[in-house]
mmCIF file of C-alpha atoms in Angstrom:
data_model
loop_
_atom_site.group_PDB
_atom_site.id
_atom_site.type_symbol
_atom_site.label_atom_id
_atom_site.label_comp_id
_atom_site.label_asym_id
_atom_site.label_seq_id
_atom_site.Cartn_x
_atom_site.Cartn_y
_atom_site.Cartn_z
ATOM 1 C CA MET A 47 0.174 -0.094 0.012
ATOM 2 C CA LYS A 48 1.465 3.400 -0.961
ATOM 3 C CA ILE A 49 0.313 6.865 -0.031
ATOM 4 C CA THR A 50 -1.014 8.787 -2.876
ATOM 5 C CA ASN A 51 -2.133 12.026 -1.315
ATOM 6 C CA VAL A 52 -2.481 14.060 1.865
ATOM 7 C CA GLU A 53 -4.945 16.580 2.099
ATOM 8 C CA ALA A 54 -5.657 19.478 4.620
ATOM 9 C CA PHE A 55 -9.111 20.657 5.351
ATOM 10 C CA ILE A 56 -9.454 24.044 7.240
ATOM 11 C CA LEU A 57 -12.969 24.133 8.961
ATOM 12 C CA GLU A 58 -14.711 27.208 10.206
ATOM 13 C CA SER A 59 -17.342 27.397 12.925
ATOM 14 C CA PRO A 60 -20.019 30.142 12.695
ATOM 15 C CA PHE A 61 -19.341 30.935 16.364
ATOM 16 C CA LYS A 62 -16.436 32.604 18.191
ATOM 17 C CA TYR A 63 -14.287 30.769 20.321
ATOM 18 C CA GLN A 64 -14.999 32.468 23.918
ATOM 19 C CA ALA A 65 -16.040 31.512 27.223
ATOM 20 C CA PRO A 66 -19.708 31.378 28.113
ATOM 21 C CA GLU A 67 -21.356 34.615 29.281
ATOM 22 C CA GLY A 68 -23.939 32.645 31.616
ATOM 23 C CA SER A 69 -24.512 29.022 32.259
ATOM 24 C CA GLU A 70 -24.806 28.020 28.510
ATOM 25 C CA GLU A 71 -22.408 25.664 26.920
ATOM 26 C CA ALA A 72 -19.184 26.911 25.426
ATOM 27 C CA ARG A 73 -18.990 26.913 21.541
ATOM 28 C CA GLY A 74 -15.487 25.715 21.429
ATOM 29 C CA VAL A 75 -12.928 26.290 18.789
ATOM 30 C CA LYS A 76 -13.453 28.506 16.037
ATOM 31 C CA HIS A 77 -11.398 26.615 13.360
ATOM 32 C CA CYS A 78 -10.635 23.023 13.120
ATOM 33 C CA PHE A 79 -7.960 21.256 10.819
ATOM 34 C CA LEU A 80 -8.590 17.725 9.481
ATOM 35 C CA LEU A 81 -5.880 15.513 7.496
ATOM 36 C CA LYS A 82 -7.022 12.981 4.795
ATOM 37 C CA VAL A 83 -4.485 10.378 3.812
ATOM 38 C CA SER A 84 -5.196 8.611 0.802
ATOM 39 C CA THR A 85 -3.545 5.434 -0.575
ATOM 40 C CA ASP A 86 -3.639 3.374 -3.860
ATOM 41 C CA GLU A 87 -5.682 0.713 -2.461
ATOM 42 C CA GLY A 88 -8.787 3.047 -1.863
ATOM 43 C CA LEU A 89 -8.059 3.048 1.913
ATOM 44 C CA VAL A 90 -8.105 6.660 3.565
ATOM 45 C CA GLY A 91 -7.002 7.761 7.015
ATOM 46 C CA TRP A 92 -8.217 10.604 8.958
ATOM 47 C CA SER A 93 -7.236 12.725 11.967
ATOM 48 C CA ASP A 94 -8.011 16.068 13.263
ATOM 49 C CA VAL A 95 -5.289 18.289 14.887
ATOM 50 C CA GLU A 96 -5.538 20.881 17.536
ATOM 51 C CA THR A 97 -3.419 23.574 15.782
ATOM 52 C CA ALA A 98 -3.600 26.959 13.940
ATOM 53 C CA PRO A 99 -5.269 25.337 10.908
ATOM 54 C CA HIS A 100 -4.001 27.909 8.084
ATOM 55 C CA VAL A 101 -0.391 27.617 9.262
ATOM 56 C CA GLY A 102 -1.047 23.732 9.356
ATOM 57 C CA GLU A 103 -2.124 23.785 5.594
ATOM 58 C CA ALA A 104 1.163 25.434 4.858
ATOM 59 C CA VAL A 105 3.104 22.749 6.453
ATOM 60 C CA VAL A 106 1.200 19.948 4.368
ATOM 61 C CA ASN A 107 1.399 21.966 1.128
ATOM 62 C CA ALA A 108 4.916 23.143 1.135
ATOM 63 C CA PRO A 109 6.926 22.231 -1.730
ATOM 64 C CA GLU A 110 9.975 20.025 -1.931
ATOM 65 C CA SER A 111 13.172 22.142 -1.428
ATOM 66 C CA GLY A 112 15.969 19.640 -2.230
ATOM 67 C CA SER A 113 17.689 20.341 1.297
ATOM 68 C CA GLY A 114 15.951 17.764 2.836
ATOM 69 C CA VAL A 115 15.202 19.702 5.962
ATOM 70 C CA PHE A 116 12.744 22.498 4.763
ATOM 71 C CA GLU A 117 10.117 19.943 3.254
ATOM 72 C CA GLY A 118 6.471 19.913 3.283
ATOM 73 C CA LEU A 119 4.500 16.947 4.644
ATOM 74 C CA ARG A 120 3.128 15.722 1.272
ATOM 75 C CA ALA A 121 6.312 15.968 -0.442
ATOM 76 C CA LEU A 122 7.923 13.783 2.066
ATOM 77 C CA VAL A 123 5.278 10.804 2.158
ATOM 78 C CA ILE A 124 3.903 10.468 -1.212
ATOM 79 C CA GLY A 125 4.674 6.998 -2.441
ATOM 80 C CA GLU A 126 5.435 5.631 1.097
ATOM 81 C CA ASP A 127 3.890 2.809 2.819
ATOM 82 C CA PRO A 128 1.583 4.105 5.702
ATOM 83 C CA PHE A 129 2.665 0.725 7.862
ATOM 84 C CA ASP A 130 6.153 2.422 8.308
ATOM 85 C CA VAL A 131 5.102 4.445 11.059
ATOM 86 C CA GLU A 132 8.603 4.715 13.149
ATOM 87 C CA ARG A 133 10.603 5.266 9.706
ATOM 88 C CA LEU A 134 8.139 7.888 8.575
ATOM 89 C CA TRP A 135 8.028 9.689 11.885
ATOM 90 C CA ASP A 136 11.698 10.141 11.866
ATOM 91 C CA LYS A 137 11.746 10.950 8.171
ATOM 92 C CA ILE A 138 9.090 13.744 8.714
ATOM 93 C CA TYR A 139 10.769 15.094 11.989
ATOM 94 C CA ARG A 140 14.112 15.358 10.298
ATOM 95 C CA GLY A 141 12.580 16.686 6.918
ATOM 96 C CA SER A 142 11.109 19.650 8.748
ATOM 97 C CA ILE A 143 13.671 20.206 11.348
ATOM 98 C CA TYR A 144 14.790 23.565 10.152
ATOM 99 C CA TYR A 145 11.218 24.919 10.818
ATOM 100 C CA GLY A 146 9.728 22.314 13.141
ATOM 101 C CA ARG A 147 10.799 20.134 16.053
ATOM 102 C CA ARG A 148 7.780 21.471 17.957
ATOM 103 C CA GLY A 149 4.732 23.660 17.309
ATOM 104 C CA VAL A 150 2.618 23.431 13.979
ATOM 105 C CA ALA A 151 5.178 21.003 12.333
ATOM 106 C CA MET A 152 5.005 18.608 15.212
ATOM 107 C CA GLN A 153 1.170 18.937 15.363
ATOM 108 C CA VAL A 154 0.789 18.104 11.637
ATOM 109 C CA LEU A 155 3.180 15.113 12.081
ATOM 110 C CA SER A 156 1.209 13.983 14.882
ATOM 111 C CA GLY A 157 -2.066 14.019 12.673
ATOM 112 C CA PHE A 158 -0.378 12.258 9.938
ATOM 113 C CA ASP A 159 0.829 9.523 12.318
ATOM 114 C CA ILE A 160 -2.682 9.001 13.733
ATOM 115 C CA ALA A 161 -4.082 8.828 10.280
ATOM 116 C CA CYS A 162 -1.263 6.313 9.316
ATOM 117 C CA HIS A 163 -2.630 4.019 12.219
ATOM 118 C CA ASP A 164 -6.277 4.515 11.135
ATOM 119 C CA LEU A 165 -5.056 3.331 7.660
ATOM 120 C CA ILE A 166 -3.114 0.211 9.106
ATOM 121 C CA GLY A 167 -6.309 -0.809 11.189
ATOM 122 C CA LYS A 168 -8.520 -0.384 8.110
ATOM 123 C CA ALA A 169 -6.042 -2.349 6.113
ATOM 124 C CA ILE A 170 -5.933 -5.392 8.490
ATOM 125 C CA GLY A 171 -9.642 -5.001 9.777
ATOM 126 C CA ARG A 172 -8.710 -4.448 13.437
ATOM 127 C CA PRO A 173 -9.264 -1.444 15.737
ATOM 128 C CA VAL A 174 -6.096 0.697 16.615
ATOM 129 C CA TYR A 175 -5.938 -0.729 20.229
ATOM 130 C CA LYS A 176 -4.938 -4.071 18.579
ATOM 131 C CA ILE A 177 -1.841 -2.316 16.952
ATOM 132 C CA LEU A 178 -1.149 -0.858 20.182
ATOM 133 C CA GLY A 179 -0.742 -4.069 21.972
ATOM 134 C CA GLY A 180 -4.449 -5.030 23.208
ATOM 135 C CA ALA A 181 -7.131 -3.664 25.258
ATOM 136 C CA ARG A 182 -7.343 -4.048 28.961
ATOM 137 C CA ARG A 183 -10.793 -2.500 28.999
ATOM 138 C CA ASP A 184 -13.630 -1.902 26.623
ATOM 139 C CA ARG A 185 -14.994 1.347 27.902
ATOM 140 C CA VAL A 186 -13.629 4.220 29.728
ATOM 141 C CA ARG A 187 -15.218 6.720 32.251
ATOM 142 C CA ALA A 188 -15.840 10.278 30.826
ATOM 143 C CA TYR A 189 -15.416 13.712 32.117
ATOM 144 C CA ALA A 190 -17.274 16.676 30.832
ATOM 145 C CA SER A 191 -14.625 19.040 29.480
ATOM 146 C CA THR A 192 -15.857 22.615 29.780
ATOM 147 C CA LEU A 193 -15.092 26.235 30.541
ATOM 148 C CA PHE A 194 -15.714 28.018 33.682
ATOM 149 C CA ARG A 195 -18.863 30.058 33.842
ATOM 150 C CA PRO A 196 -18.811 33.436 35.157
ATOM 151 C CA THR A 197 -20.697 33.257 38.475
ATOM 152 C CA PRO A 198 -21.294 30.552 41.114
ATOM 153 C CA ASP A 199 -25.195 30.344 40.051
ATOM 154 C CA ASP A 200 -24.137 29.711 36.552
ATOM 155 C CA ILE A 201 -21.895 26.955 37.577
ATOM 156 C CA ARG A 202 -24.703 25.365 39.606
ATOM 157 C CA ARG A 203 -26.928 25.368 36.616
ATOM 158 C CA SER A 204 -24.157 23.848 34.272
ATOM 159 C CA CYS A 205 -23.300 21.275 36.866
ATOM 160 C CA ASP A 206 -27.018 20.284 36.991
ATOM 161 C CA TYR A 207 -27.049 19.798 33.323
ATOM 162 C CA TYR A 208 -23.984 17.330 33.458
ATOM 163 C CA LEU A 209 -25.420 15.345 36.061
ATOM 164 C CA GLU A 210 -28.780 15.084 33.979
ATOM 165 C CA LYS A 211 -26.406 14.051 31.115
ATOM 166 C CA GLY A 212 -25.141 11.100 33.235
ATOM 167 C CA PHE A 213 -21.347 12.232 33.773
ATOM 168 C CA THR A 214 -19.665 11.165 36.829
ATOM 169 C CA ALA A 215 -16.722 13.618 36.468
ATOM 170 C CA VAL A 216 -16.536 17.212 35.302
ATOM 171 C CA LYS A 217 -13.616 19.515 34.758
ATOM 172 C CA PHE A 218 -13.937 23.274 34.507
ATOM 173 C CA GLY A 219 -11.297 25.410 32.866
ATOM 174 C CA TRP A 220 -10.107 28.947 31.949
ATOM 175 C CA GLY A 221 -12.800 31.426 31.372
ATOM 176 C CA VAL A 222 -12.932 33.644 34.207
ATOM 177 C CA PHE A 223 -10.743 31.733 36.468
ATOM 178 C CA GLY A 224 -7.548 33.541 37.654
ATOM 179 C CA GLN A 225 -8.796 37.003 37.411
ATOM 180 C CA ASN A 226 -10.185 37.235 41.078
ATOM 181 C CA ARG A 227 -9.115 34.789 43.913
ATOM 182 C CA LYS A 228 -12.087 34.971 45.989
ATOM 183 C CA LEU A 229 -14.509 34.452 42.921
ATOM 184 C CA ASP A 230 -12.171 31.461 41.951
ATOM 185 C CA ILE A 231 -12.778 29.660 45.301
ATOM 186 C CA ALA A 232 -16.662 30.574 45.289
ATOM 187 C CA LEU A 233 -16.846 28.843 41.782
ATOM 188 C CA VAL A 234 -15.023 25.651 42.799
ATOM 189 C CA ALA A 235 -17.148 25.709 46.034
ATOM 190 C CA ALA A 236 -20.198 25.924 43.941
ATOM 191 C CA ALA A 237 -19.344 23.096 41.547
ATOM 192 C CA ARG A 238 -18.434 20.913 44.518
ATOM 193 C CA GLU A 239 -21.730 21.639 46.204
ATOM 194 C CA THR A 240 -23.747 21.051 43.269
ATOM 195 C CA LEU A 241 -21.982 17.750 42.070
ATOM 196 C CA GLY A 242 -21.855 16.294 45.450
ATOM 197 C CA SER A 243 -19.071 14.135 46.869
ATOM 198 C CA ASP A 244 -19.304 10.973 44.713
ATOM 199 C CA VAL A 245 -18.796 12.848 41.244
ATOM 200 C CA GLU A 246 -14.957 13.848 40.564
ATOM 201 C CA LEU A 247 -14.073 17.244 39.941
ATOM 202 C CA MET A 248 -11.077 18.661 38.015
ATOM 203 C CA ILE A 249 -9.701 22.210 37.731
ATOM 204 C CA ASP A 250 -7.768 23.663 34.797
ATOM 205 C CA PRO A 251 -6.943 27.294 36.014
ATOM 206 C CA GLY A 252 -5.130 28.147 32.687
ATOM 207 C CA TRP A 253 -1.378 28.593 32.274
ATOM 208 C CA MET A 254 -1.884 31.989 30.460
ATOM 209 C CA VAL A 255 -2.483 33.402 33.880
ATOM 210 C CA ASN A 256 0.939 34.428 35.127
ATOM 211 C CA ARG A 257 1.616 32.470 38.332
ATOM 212 C CA SER A 258 4.523 32.041 40.493
ATOM 213 C CA ALA A 259 5.252 28.812 42.326
ATOM 214 C CA TYR A 260 4.117 30.257 45.598
ATOM 215 C CA ASP A 261 0.876 31.472 43.724
ATOM 216 C CA ALA A 262 0.360 28.101 42.668
ATOM 217 C CA ILE A 263 0.877 26.584 46.137
ATOM 218 C CA GLU A 264 -1.576 28.990 47.706
ATOM 219 C CA LEU A 265 -3.994 28.003 45.023
ATOM 220 C CA CYS A 266 -3.620 24.313 45.657
ATOM 221 C CA ARG A 267 -4.016 24.659 49.411
ATOM 222 C CA ALA A 268 -7.212 26.962 48.851
ATOM 223 C CA LEU A 269 -8.710 24.380 46.840
ATOM 224 C CA GLU A 270 -7.854 21.223 48.888
ATOM 225 C CA PRO A 271 -11.202 21.399 51.141
ATOM 226 C CA TYR A 272 -13.224 20.894 47.849
ATOM 227 C CA ASN A 273 -11.525 17.493 47.108
ATOM 228 C CA ILE A 274 -10.497 18.194 43.454
ATOM 229 C CA PHE A 275 -9.054 15.084 41.671
ATOM 230 C CA TRP A 276 -6.349 17.208 40.029
ATOM 231 C CA LEU A 277 -5.263 20.671 39.410
ATOM 232 C CA GLU A 278 -3.935 21.066 35.647
ATOM 233 C CA ASP A 279 -1.796 23.076 33.589
ATOM 234 C CA PHE A 280 -1.425 25.849 36.179
ATOM 235 C CA MET A 281 1.900 27.146 35.264
ATOM 236 C CA HIS A 282 3.581 27.974 31.857
ATOM 237 C CA PRO A 283 4.059 24.654 29.956
ATOM 238 C CA GLU A 284 7.852 24.896 30.154
ATOM 239 C CA ASN A 285 8.169 25.898 33.603
ATOM 240 C CA TYR A 286 9.194 22.576 34.953
ATOM 241 C CA GLU A 287 11.127 24.050 37.908
ATOM 242 C CA GLY A 288 7.799 25.761 38.869
ATOM 243 C CA TYR A 289 5.719 22.403 38.804
ATOM 244 C CA ALA A 290 8.683 20.827 40.915
ATOM 245 C CA LYS A 291 8.464 23.375 43.550
ATOM 246 C CA VAL A 292 4.719 22.895 43.824
ATOM 247 C CA LYS A 293 5.027 19.388 44.166
ATOM 248 C CA ALA A 294 7.747 19.639 46.787
ATOM 249 C CA ALA A 295 5.646 21.904 48.945
ATOM 250 C CA GLY A 296 3.563 18.796 49.830
ATOM 251 C CA VAL A 297 0.284 19.651 48.313
ATOM 252 C CA ARG A 298 -2.385 16.893 48.672
ATOM 253 C CA THR A 299 -3.964 17.348 45.097
ATOM 254 C CA ARG A 300 -2.739 15.676 41.978
ATOM 255 C CA LEU A 301 -0.674 17.844 39.619
ATOM 256 C CA ALA A 302 -1.305 17.170 36.065
ATOM 257 C CA ALA A 303 0.169 18.576 32.948
ATOM 258 C CA GLY A 304 1.532 18.056 29.443
ATOM 259 C CA GLU A 305 -1.196 18.992 26.641
ATOM 260 C CA GLN A 306 1.433 21.339 25.217
ATOM 261 C CA GLU A 307 4.257 19.010 25.447
ATOM 262 C CA ALA A 308 5.739 16.947 22.677
ATOM 263 C CA THR A 309 7.836 13.699 22.071
ATOM 264 C CA ALA A 310 8.783 11.151 24.705
ATOM 265 C CA TRP A 311 12.070 13.068 25.464
ATOM 266 C CA GLY A 312 9.971 16.013 26.002
ATOM 267 C CA PHE A 313 7.714 14.371 28.429
ATOM 268 C CA ARG A 314 10.834 12.692 30.172
ATOM 269 C CA ASP A 315 11.879 16.300 31.077
ATOM 270 C CA LEU A 316 8.317 17.039 32.249
ATOM 271 C CA ILE A 317 8.140 13.907 34.422
ATOM 272 C CA ASN A 318 11.707 14.064 35.822
ATOM 273 C CA ARG A 319 12.118 17.700 36.445
ATOM 274 C CA GLY A 320 8.367 18.662 37.122
ATOM 275 C CA GLY A 321 7.354 15.942 39.341
ATOM 276 C CA ILE A 322 3.851 15.680 38.174
ATOM 277 C CA ASP A 323 1.409 13.078 39.023
ATOM 278 C CA VAL A 324 -0.537 12.814 35.712
ATOM 279 C CA VAL A 325 0.934 13.391 32.158
ATOM 280 C CA GLN A 326 -1.709 14.565 29.520
ATOM 281 C CA PRO A 327 -0.381 14.001 26.112
ATOM 282 C CA ASP A 328 -2.469 15.271 23.501
ATOM 283 C CA LEU A 329 -2.307 12.765 20.455
ATOM 284 C CA SER A 330 -2.553 15.509 17.909
ATOM 285 C CA ARG A 331 0.181 17.375 19.479
ATOM 286 C CA CYS A 332 2.669 15.004 21.311
ATOM 287 C CA GLY A 333 3.570 13.232 18.229
ATOM 288 C CA GLY A 334 0.700 10.985 17.622
ATOM 289 C CA PHE A 335 0.550 7.057 18.549
ATOM 290 C CA THR A 336 4.100 6.551 17.805
ATOM 291 C CA GLN A 337 5.254 8.772 20.363
ATOM 292 C CA VAL A 338 2.545 8.137 22.884
ATOM 293 C CA ARG A 339 3.620 4.475 23.118
ATOM 294 C CA LYS A 340 7.112 5.756 24.471
ATOM 295 C CA ILE A 341 5.356 8.541 26.704
ATOM 296 C CA MET A 342 3.348 5.609 28.211
ATOM 297 C CA TRP A 343 6.769 3.827 29.144
ATOM 298 C CA GLU A 344 8.248 7.075 30.764
ATOM 299 C CA ALA A 345 5.086 7.410 32.675
ATOM 300 C CA GLU A 346 5.138 3.762 33.762
ATOM 301 C CA HIS A 347 8.862 3.933 34.863
ATOM 302 C CA ALA A 348 8.077 7.105 37.025
ATOM 303 C CA GLY A 349 5.135 5.470 38.552
ATOM 304 C CA ILE A 350 2.558 8.080 37.401
ATOM 305 C CA ASP A 351 -0.642 8.181 35.410
ATOM 306 C CA VAL A 352 -1.477 8.886 31.552
ATOM 307 C CA CYS A 353 -4.605 10.721 30.755
ATOM 308 C CA PRO A 354 -4.859 11.916 27.125
ATOM 309 C CA HIS A 355 -6.039 15.466 26.339
ATOM 310 C CA ALA A 356 -8.558 15.461 23.881
ATOM 311 C CA TRP A 357 -10.741 18.567 22.907
ATOM 312 C CA LEU A 358 -11.730 18.320 19.251
ATOM 313 C CA THR A 359 -14.019 16.052 17.280
ATOM 314 C CA ASP A 360 -14.696 12.349 17.898
ATOM 315 C CA LEU A 361 -11.619 11.536 15.728
ATOM 316 C CA LEU A 362 -9.373 12.649 18.611
ATOM 317 C CA THR A 363 -12.031 11.332 21.160
ATOM 318 C CA ALA A 364 -11.605 8.030 19.450
ATOM 319 C CA ALA A 365 -7.840 8.109 19.310
ATOM 320 C CA SER A 366 -7.850 8.822 23.086
ATOM 321 C CA LEU A 367 -10.157 5.995 23.739
ATOM 322 C CA HIS A 368 -7.896 3.513 22.074
ATOM 323 C CA VAL A 369 -4.985 4.829 24.222
ATOM 324 C CA ASN A 370 -6.870 4.650 27.332
ATOM 325 C CA ALA A 371 -7.892 0.864 26.436
ATOM 326 C CA VAL A 372 -4.291 -0.290 26.493
ATOM 327 C CA LEU A 373 -3.229 1.934 29.398
ATOM 328 C CA PRO A 374 -2.191 -0.436 32.637
ATOM 329 C CA ARG A 375 -4.512 2.051 34.481
ATOM 330 C CA ALA A 376 -6.963 4.391 32.740
ATOM 331 C CA LEU A 377 -8.384 7.334 34.786
ATOM 332 C CA PHE A 378 -10.695 9.071 32.396
ATOM 333 C CA LEU A 379 -11.705 9.996 28.911
ATOM 334 C CA GLU A 380 -11.737 13.730 28.432
ATOM 335 C CA TYR A 381 -15.037 14.397 26.392
ATOM 336 C CA ASN A 382 -15.446 17.777 24.591
ATOM 337 C CA VAL A 383 -19.062 19.018 25.532
ATOM 338 C CA SER A 384 -18.778 22.205 23.511
ATOM 339 C CA ASP A 385 -21.899 23.086 21.516
ATOM 340 C CA ASN A 386 -20.501 23.242 17.994
ATOM 341 C CA PRO A 387 -21.770 21.972 14.809
ATOM 342 C CA MET A 388 -18.750 21.917 13.035
ATOM 343 C CA LEU A 389 -17.213 19.334 15.530
ATOM 344 C CA ARG A 390 -20.374 17.219 15.572
ATOM 345 C CA GLU A 391 -21.600 17.025 12.366
ATOM 346 C CA VAL A 392 -18.359 15.845 10.463
ATOM 347 C CA ILE A 393 -18.746 12.440 12.267
ATOM 348 C CA GLN A 394 -21.161 9.801 10.796
ATOM 349 C CA ASN A 395 -20.999 7.601 13.983
ATOM 350 C CA PRO A 396 -20.410 9.796 17.198
ATOM 351 C CA VAL A 397 -19.300 8.193 20.260
ATOM 352 C CA GLN A 398 -22.011 7.448 22.960
ATOM 353 C CA MET A 399 -21.830 7.703 26.713
ATOM 354 C CA ASP A 400 -23.680 4.837 28.525
ATOM 355 C CA ALA A 401 -26.090 5.109 31.693
ATOM 356 C CA GLU A 402 -23.094 4.760 34.022
ATOM 357 C CA GLY A 403 -20.998 7.634 32.461
ATOM 358 C CA TYR A 404 -18.574 5.317 30.450
ATOM 359 C CA ILE A 405 -17.871 5.684 26.768
ATOM 360 C CA PRO A 406 -17.339 2.281 24.674
ATOM 361 C CA VAL A 407 -13.910 2.033 22.826
ATOM 362 C CA PRO A 408 -14.718 1.868 19.102
ATOM 363 C CA GLN A 409 -14.519 -1.649 17.847
ATOM 364 C CA GLY A 410 -14.389 -0.970 14.107
ATOM 365 C CA PRO A 411 -11.207 -0.914 12.120
ATOM 366 C CA GLY A 412 -8.822 1.818 12.468
ATOM 367 C CA LEU A 413 -10.044 4.568 14.737
ATOM 368 C CA GLY A 414 -13.486 3.230 14.423
ATOM 369 C CA ILE A 415 -14.935 6.674 13.466
ATOM 370 C CA GLU A 416 -16.278 7.400 10.018
ATOM 371 C CA ILE A 417 -16.359 10.762 8.517
ATOM 372 C CA ASN A 418 -19.100 12.766 6.832
ATOM 373 C CA GLU A 419 -17.180 14.335 3.975
ATOM 374 C CA GLN A 420 -20.240 16.320 2.670
ATOM 375 C CA ALA A 421 -20.238 18.016 6.162
ATOM 376 C CA VAL A 422 -16.352 18.617 5.973
ATOM 377 C CA ARG A 423 -16.845 20.414 2.719
ATOM 378 C CA ARG A 424 -19.770 22.403 4.077
ATOM 379 C CA PHE A 425 -17.639 23.709 6.814
ATOM 380 C CA CYS A 426 -14.410 23.922 4.697
ATOM 381 C CA VAL A 427 -12.904 27.288 3.775
ATOM 382 C CA ASN A 428 -9.942 26.391 1.939
ATOM 383 C CA LEU A 429 -11.257 24.301 -1.062
#
C-alpha cells in the first residue's frame, strides 16, 4: 500500500471561540484542522489536529526544497507505505527540522501519524488498540470538559446539566478563572456543592495566567477543602522547575500537565524535572501514537498516570479511547461537550456515553470513526 495524497481541510465554525457569558455551554474552537491520507488501495485515514489550521495547511503543502530539511509533509510521504510509522515519523521530523521540531510542524506530524494508524487498522480489519498491544478494557469513564462560567449560580446550573446527562466527572477550566481569587474559590465551591461528593471534579486554572510557584501552592491549598481530583496546567508549559516547587511543597492534590508537550524526550523532562502526577499527552500534538507509546513507558517507569488530553472532534476522542484502552490504569476520557455543529456534524458515527457515565472503545477497524465528507466540505473554507 502506498500513500497517494495528503489533504488538509480547514473548517470554520459560525461561532467565536470564547467563554460562556452565563450557564450556557461553550461553543468551542473557531477553526478545526483535518488531515486525509489517501492510498493506492482506496483506503483513507483521517485525523483532526488541534493547531493553527491555516499554518498547518502550509506545512502540508510546502513544496520540496531539495535540502531535505525544509520539506512539506506531502512532499515527504507521497509513495510511502503508511505501515512504516516509526521510519516515517523520523523522516518527517528530520525533513521539517529547520522549521519544526515543535509547534505546528509537530502537530501536523502527529495528525499524519494518527491517520497512518487509522489506515493500518482499516487495512488489517482491526481497531487501533490491537496495533497498540491489546485492550485491557472496553469502555472508559468520561469527564465533561468545559469552561468556567462567570458566576457561582451559572456554575450550579451547568453542573445540574452535566449530572442530568449522566457524567460522573466534570472538569472546569479557563474562562474567568484567575481574575479574582475570591471568585475562583466561590466557583469551585459551587461546583463541588452541586456535584456532590461522589462526582470527581477537576480544575484547569489556565497557564496563560502568570503565576509564580508560590501563587500555585497557595491556590492548591485553597482548593484542597473541595477535594478536586487534579489541578491541571496551572503554570507555563515549560516551567518544569515551577511545577517541581509546587510538588515539593507537599500539596495533597494531584498535579497534571502535558497537553502542550511533545515527544517522549519532552515528556521525560516534564516528568523528571516537573514531578507531576498525571501526564496529559494530546495525540494531535505530542507526536501521535508513535510517540504516545514511548510516553506511556516514561510514565510507567516514573510510577505516574497517563490521561490523554482531547478537545476536538470524535476523531481525537476515539484516538484517546484507544490509548485509554491499552493503559495499565486508565483514569478518564476527556470528552469535549462544547456546543459546536462543526465538531459534531463531520462525524457519521459519534461516540455515545452509556448510563453509567462510560464511553465504549470503538470496535471498528482503525479509529472506528467514520467521516461525513459532505459535512466536511460544508464547513471547509480552503477548497
